PDB file of C-alpha atoms in Angstrom:
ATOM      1  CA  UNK A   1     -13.225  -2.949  -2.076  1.00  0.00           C
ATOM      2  CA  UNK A   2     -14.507   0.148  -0.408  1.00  0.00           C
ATOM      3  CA  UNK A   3     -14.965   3.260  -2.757  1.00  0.00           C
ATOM      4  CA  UNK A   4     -12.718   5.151  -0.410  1.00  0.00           C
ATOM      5  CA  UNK A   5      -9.782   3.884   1.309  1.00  0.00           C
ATOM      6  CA  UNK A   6      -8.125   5.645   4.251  1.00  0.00           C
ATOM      7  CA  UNK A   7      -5.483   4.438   6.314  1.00  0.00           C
ATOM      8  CA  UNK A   8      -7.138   2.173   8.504  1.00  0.00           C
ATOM      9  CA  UNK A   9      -7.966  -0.128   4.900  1.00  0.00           C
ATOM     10  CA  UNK A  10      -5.002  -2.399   5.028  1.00  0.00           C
ATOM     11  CA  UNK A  11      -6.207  -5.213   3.152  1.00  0.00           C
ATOM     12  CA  UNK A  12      -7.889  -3.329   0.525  1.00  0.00           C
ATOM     13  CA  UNK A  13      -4.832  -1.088  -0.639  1.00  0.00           C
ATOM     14  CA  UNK A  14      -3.289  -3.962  -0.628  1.00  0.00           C
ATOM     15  CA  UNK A  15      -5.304  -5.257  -2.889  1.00  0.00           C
ATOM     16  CA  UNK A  16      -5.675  -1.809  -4.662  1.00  0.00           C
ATOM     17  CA  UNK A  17      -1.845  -1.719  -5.183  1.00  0.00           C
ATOM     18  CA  UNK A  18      -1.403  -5.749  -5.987  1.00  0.00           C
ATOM     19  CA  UNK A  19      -4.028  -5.197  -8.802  1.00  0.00           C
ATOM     20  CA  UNK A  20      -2.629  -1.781 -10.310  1.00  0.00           C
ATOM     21  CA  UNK A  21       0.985  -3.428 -10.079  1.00  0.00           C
ATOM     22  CA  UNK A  22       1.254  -7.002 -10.796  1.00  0.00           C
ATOM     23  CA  UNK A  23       4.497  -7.717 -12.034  1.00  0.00           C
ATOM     24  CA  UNK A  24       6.242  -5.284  -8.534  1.00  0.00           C
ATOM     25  CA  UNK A  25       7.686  -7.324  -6.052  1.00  0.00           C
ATOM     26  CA  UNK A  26       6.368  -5.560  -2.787  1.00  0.00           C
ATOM     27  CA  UNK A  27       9.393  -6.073  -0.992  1.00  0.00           C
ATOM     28  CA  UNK A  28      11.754  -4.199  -3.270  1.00  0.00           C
ATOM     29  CA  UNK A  29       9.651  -1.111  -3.137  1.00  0.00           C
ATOM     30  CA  UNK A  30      10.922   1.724  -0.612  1.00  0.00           C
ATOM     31  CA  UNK A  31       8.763   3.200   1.787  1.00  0.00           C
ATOM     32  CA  UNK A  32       8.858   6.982   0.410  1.00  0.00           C
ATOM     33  CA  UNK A  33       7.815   5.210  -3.487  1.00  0.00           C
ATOM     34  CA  UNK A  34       5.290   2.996  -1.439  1.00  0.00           C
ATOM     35  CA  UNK A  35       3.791   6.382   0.110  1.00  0.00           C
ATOM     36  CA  UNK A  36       3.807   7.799  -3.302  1.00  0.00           C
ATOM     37  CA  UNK A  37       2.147   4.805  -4.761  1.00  0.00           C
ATOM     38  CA  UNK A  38      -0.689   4.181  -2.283  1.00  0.00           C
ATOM     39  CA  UNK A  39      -1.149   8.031  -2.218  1.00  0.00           C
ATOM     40  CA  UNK A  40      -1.585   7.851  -6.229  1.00  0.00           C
ATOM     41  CA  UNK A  41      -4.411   5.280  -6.003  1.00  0.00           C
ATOM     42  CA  UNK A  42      -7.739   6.911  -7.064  1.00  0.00           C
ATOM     43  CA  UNK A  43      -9.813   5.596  -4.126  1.00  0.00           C
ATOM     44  CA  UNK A  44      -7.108   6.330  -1.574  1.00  0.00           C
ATOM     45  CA  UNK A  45      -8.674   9.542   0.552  1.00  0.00           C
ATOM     46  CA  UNK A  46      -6.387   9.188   3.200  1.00  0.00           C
ATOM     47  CA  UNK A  47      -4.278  12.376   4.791  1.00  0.00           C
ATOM     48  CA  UNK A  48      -0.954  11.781   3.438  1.00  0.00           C
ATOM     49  CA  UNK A  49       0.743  13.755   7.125  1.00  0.00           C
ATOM     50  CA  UNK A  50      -1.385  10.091   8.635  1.00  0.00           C
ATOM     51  CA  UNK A  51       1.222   8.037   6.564  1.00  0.00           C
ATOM     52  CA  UNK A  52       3.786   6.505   9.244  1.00  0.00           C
ATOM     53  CA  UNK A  53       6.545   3.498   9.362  1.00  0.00           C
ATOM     54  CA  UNK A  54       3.971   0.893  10.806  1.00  0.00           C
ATOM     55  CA  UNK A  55       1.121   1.549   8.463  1.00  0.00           C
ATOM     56  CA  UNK A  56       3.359   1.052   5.788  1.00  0.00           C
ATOM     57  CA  UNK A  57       4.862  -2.229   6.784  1.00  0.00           C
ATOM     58  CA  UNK A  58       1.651  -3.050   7.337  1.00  0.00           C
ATOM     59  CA  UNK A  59       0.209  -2.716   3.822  1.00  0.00           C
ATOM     60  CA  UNK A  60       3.836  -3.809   2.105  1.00  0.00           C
ATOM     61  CA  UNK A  61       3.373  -7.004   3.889  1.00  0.00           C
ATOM     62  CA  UNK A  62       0.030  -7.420   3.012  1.00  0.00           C
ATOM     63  CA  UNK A  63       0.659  -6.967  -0.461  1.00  0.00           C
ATOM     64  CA  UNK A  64       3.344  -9.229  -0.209  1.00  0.00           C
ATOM     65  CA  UNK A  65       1.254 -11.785   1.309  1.00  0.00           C
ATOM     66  CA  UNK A  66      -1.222 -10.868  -1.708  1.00  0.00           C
ATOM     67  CA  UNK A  67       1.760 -11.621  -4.549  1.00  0.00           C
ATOM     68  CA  UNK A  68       3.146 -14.958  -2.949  1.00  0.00           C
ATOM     69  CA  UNK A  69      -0.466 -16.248  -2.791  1.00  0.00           C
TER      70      UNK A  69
END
């Protein structure tokens, strides 16, 4: 995982979130406590104004993908 994650890491918050919450089911989590989540993650760096509807999808579902593994 990189030491700093911005908002072009996908895959690694993913990761970053599946590992720091592993009993959440990705899909029940709203996008404003998603935002809060990722933004709470000590390696995230990323501008939280850079935080949009698609990027978040994107990193839900890859978390999701992570926790049905």
């Amino acid at each position: 995982m990189a030491a700093t994650l911005s908002w072009d890491d996908i895959g690694d918050i993913a990761d970053a979130l599946f590992a720091a919450y592993p009993d959440l089911e990705p899909l029940t989590v709203s996008f404003p406590r998603l935002l809060q989540m990722i933004l709470g993650l000590a390696e995230f760096s990323g501008e939280p104004d850079a935080a949009n509807e698609r990027r978040l999808e994107a990193i839900q579902m890859a978390w999701y993908d992570l926790a049905e593994g």
